[in-house]
Amino acid sequence: MCGIVGYVGMRSAQQVLLDGLEKLEYRGYDSAGVALTQRDGIRVVKSKGRLSTLRSKLEELALPQSGCGIGHTRWATHGEPSETNAHPHCTDDKSVVLVHNGIIENYQELKAKLFRSGYTFYSQTDTEVAVKLVDYYYKKTGTPLEAISRAMLCIRGSYAFGVIFKDYPGKLFAARKDSPLIIGKSENGSLIASDVPAILDQTRRVYYIGNLEIAE
Ligand code: GLU
């Protein structure tokens, strides 16, 4: 079990994500990463090992401030702990970017189908299958909610997902099945997190996302 934090609002998403992930460190992890919406698309930054390594990497990069993003600490279940296997995972053009807690049981079957549809895979994770499946249905339907719900119908296993789309720069999407995920509403924005401590210093207004529920 590892951690998810997402934020959209007036504050620096990078700051909120790193602070939130730090509060989830007690759950254990082997790598970490964030995706931040930028003027020209979505930027993904990941690192193996401690959150402080990711923090230093981000400080060095000094990206322009972003008000929307998703972050993740990974506890590897499929594939070794590495930067490539760390989340967020994304499509080749970074138009759909996703973080995941849990295990996708039928990922090999889904991977084979997506491979036949022309998708390339770079990591050993089950999660990369999820983001490419969402992309597959996004290309078919043109709407994030429809794409996520169709992907959920295909996936067997447990998941909490945080998803952002390049076409929807100020929006955060989330869905879950048998893995915890909550929404927080603060004075300055909205958050998602896998556990309450991640957002407790920001808000006490918390909504527990239901099983098989999708949030926008
Ligand atoms: N199964 C995914 C992976 O191995 C997610 C693990 C987790 O919950 O951190 O990358």
CSV table of C-alpha atoms in Angstrom, one decimal, residues 53-182:
chain,number,residue,atom,x,y,z
A,53,THR,CA,15.3,12.9,-3.8
A,54,LEU,CA,12.2,13.8,-5.8
A,55,ARG,CA,11.9,17.1,-3.9
A,56,SER,CA,15.5,18.0,-4.8
A,57,LYS,CA,15.0,17.0,-8.4
A,58,LEU,CA,11.9,19.3,-8.6
A,59,GLU,CA,13.8,22.2,-6.9
A,60,GLU,CA,16.6,21.9,-9.4
A,61,LEU,CA,14.1,21.8,-12.4
A,62,ALA,CA,12.3,25.0,-11.0
A,63,LEU,CA,9.2,24.4,-13.1
A,64,PRO,CA,6.7,27.3,-13.6
A,65,GLN,CA,4.1,27.2,-10.8
A,66,SER,CA,1.2,24.8,-11.5
A,67,GLY,CA,-2.2,24.7,-10.0
A,68,CYS,CA,-3.1,21.1,-10.9
A,69,GLY,CA,-1.3,17.8,-10.5
A,70,ILE,CA,-1.1,14.3,-9.2
A,71,GLY,CA,1.5,12.6,-7.0
A,72,HIS,CA,2.3,9.0,-6.0
A,73,THR,CA,4.5,7.0,-3.7
A,74,ARG,CA,4.9,3.4,-5.1
A,75,TRP,CA,5.2,0.1,-3.3
A,76,ALA,CA,6.1,-2.2,-6.3
A,77,THR,CA,3.9,-5.2,-7.0
A,78,HIS,CA,4.6,-5.5,-10.7
A,79,GLY,CA,8.1,-4.8,-11.8
A,80,GLU,CA,11.2,-3.8,-9.8
A,81,PRO,CA,11.5,-0.5,-7.9
A,82,SER,CA,12.9,1.9,-10.6
A,83,GLU,CA,12.3,5.3,-12.2
A,84,THR,CA,10.7,3.7,-15.2
A,85,ASN,CA,8.3,1.7,-13.1
A,86,ALA,CA,7.5,4.6,-10.8
A,87,HIS,CA,4.2,6.5,-11.2
A,88,PRO,CA,2.7,8.6,-12.8
A,89,HIS,CA,2.4,6.6,-16.0
A,90,CYS,CA,1.3,8.3,-19.2
A,91,THR,CA,0.6,8.0,-22.9
A,92,ASP,CA,3.6,8.7,-25.3
A,93,ASP,CA,2.4,12.3,-25.8
A,94,LYS,CA,1.6,12.8,-22.1
A,95,SER,CA,-2.1,13.6,-23.0
A,96,VAL,CA,-3.4,11.2,-20.3
A,97,VAL,CA,-1.4,10.7,-17.1
A,98,LEU,CA,-2.4,8.4,-14.2
A,99,VAL,CA,-1.4,7.3,-10.7
A,100,HIS,CA,-2.6,4.0,-9.2
A,101,ASN,CA,-2.7,2.2,-5.9
A,102,GLY,CA,-3.6,-1.5,-6.1
A,103,ILE,CA,-3.3,-4.4,-8.5
A,104,ILE,CA,-4.8,-5.0,-11.9
A,105,GLU,CA,-5.3,-8.8,-12.1
A,106,ASN,CA,-6.1,-9.1,-15.8
A,107,TYR,CA,-3.3,-6.7,-16.9
A,108,GLN,CA,-1.6,-9.3,-19.2
A,109,GLU,CA,-4.7,-9.9,-21.2
A,110,LEU,CA,-5.5,-6.2,-21.5
A,111,LYS,CA,-1.8,-5.5,-22.4
A,112,ALA,CA,-2.0,-8.0,-25.3
A,113,LYS,CA,-5.1,-6.4,-26.6
A,114,LEU,CA,-3.7,-2.8,-26.4
A,115,PHE,CA,-0.5,-4.0,-28.0
A,116,ARG,CA,-2.5,-5.3,-31.0
A,117,SER,CA,-4.1,-1.8,-31.2
A,118,GLY,CA,-0.7,-0.3,-31.6
A,119,TYR,CA,0.3,0.7,-28.0
A,120,THR,CA,3.9,0.4,-26.8
A,121,PHE,CA,4.8,-0.4,-23.2
A,122,TYR,CA,7.9,0.9,-21.4
A,123,SER,CA,7.4,-0.4,-17.9
A,124,GLN,CA,6.8,-3.7,-16.2
A,125,THR,CA,3.8,-2.4,-14.3
A,126,ASP,CA,0.1,-3.3,-14.4
A,127,THR,CA,-0.6,0.4,-14.1
A,128,GLU,CA,0.7,1.4,-17.6
A,129,VAL,CA,-2.0,-0.9,-18.9
A,130,ALA,CA,-4.6,1.2,-17.1
A,131,VAL,CA,-3.5,4.6,-18.5
A,132,LYS,CA,-3.3,3.2,-22.0
A,133,LEU,CA,-6.8,1.6,-21.6
A,134,VAL,CA,-8.2,5.0,-20.5
A,135,ASP,CA,-6.5,6.6,-23.5
A,136,TYR,CA,-7.9,4.0,-25.9
A,137,TYR,CA,-11.5,4.8,-24.7
A,138,TYR,CA,-10.8,8.5,-24.6
A,139,LYS,CA,-9.8,8.4,-28.3
A,140,LYS,CA,-13.1,6.5,-29.0
A,141,THR,CA,-15.5,8.6,-26.8
A,142,GLY,CA,-13.8,12.0,-26.4
A,143,THR,CA,-14.9,12.4,-22.8
A,144,PRO,CA,-12.8,11.7,-19.7
A,145,LEU,CA,-15.6,10.3,-17.6
A,146,GLU,CA,-16.8,7.9,-20.4
A,147,ALA,CA,-13.2,6.8,-21.0
A,148,ILE,CA,-12.6,6.1,-17.3
A,149,SER,CA,-15.9,4.3,-16.8
A,150,ARG,CA,-15.3,2.1,-19.9
A,151,ALA,CA,-11.8,1.2,-18.7
A,152,MET,CA,-13.3,0.3,-15.2
A,153,LEU,CA,-15.6,-2.1,-16.9
A,154,CYS,CA,-12.6,-4.0,-18.4
A,155,ILE,CA,-10.4,-4.0,-15.3
A,156,ARG,CA,-10.4,-6.8,-12.8
A,157,GLY,CA,-8.7,-6.2,-9.5
A,158,SER,CA,-8.3,-3.3,-7.0
A,159,TYR,CA,-7.5,0.3,-7.8
A,160,ALA,CA,-7.5,3.9,-6.7
A,161,PHE,CA,-6.8,6.1,-9.7
A,162,GLY,CA,-5.9,9.8,-10.0
A,163,VAL,CA,-6.0,10.9,-13.6
A,164,ILE,CA,-5.3,14.2,-15.5
A,165,PHE,CA,-5.9,15.0,-19.2
A,166,LYS,CA,-3.9,17.5,-21.2
A,167,ASP,CA,-7.1,18.6,-22.8
A,168,TYR,CA,-8.6,19.4,-19.4
A,169,PRO,CA,-5.8,21.4,-17.6
A,170,GLY,CA,-7.8,22.5,-14.6
A,171,LYS,CA,-9.5,19.2,-13.8
A,172,LEU,CA,-8.7,16.2,-11.7
A,173,PHE,CA,-10.4,12.9,-12.1
A,174,ALA,CA,-10.5,10.0,-9.7
A,175,ALA,CA,-12.0,6.5,-9.4
A,176,ARG,CA,-11.7,3.6,-7.1
A,177,LYS,CA,-12.5,-0.1,-6.5
A,178,ASP,CA,-11.4,-1.9,-3.3
A,179,SER,CA,-8.6,0.6,-2.6
A,180,PRO,CA,-9.3,3.7,-0.5
A,181,LEU,CA,-9.5,7.2,-2.0
A,182,ILE,CA,-10.9,10.4,-0.5
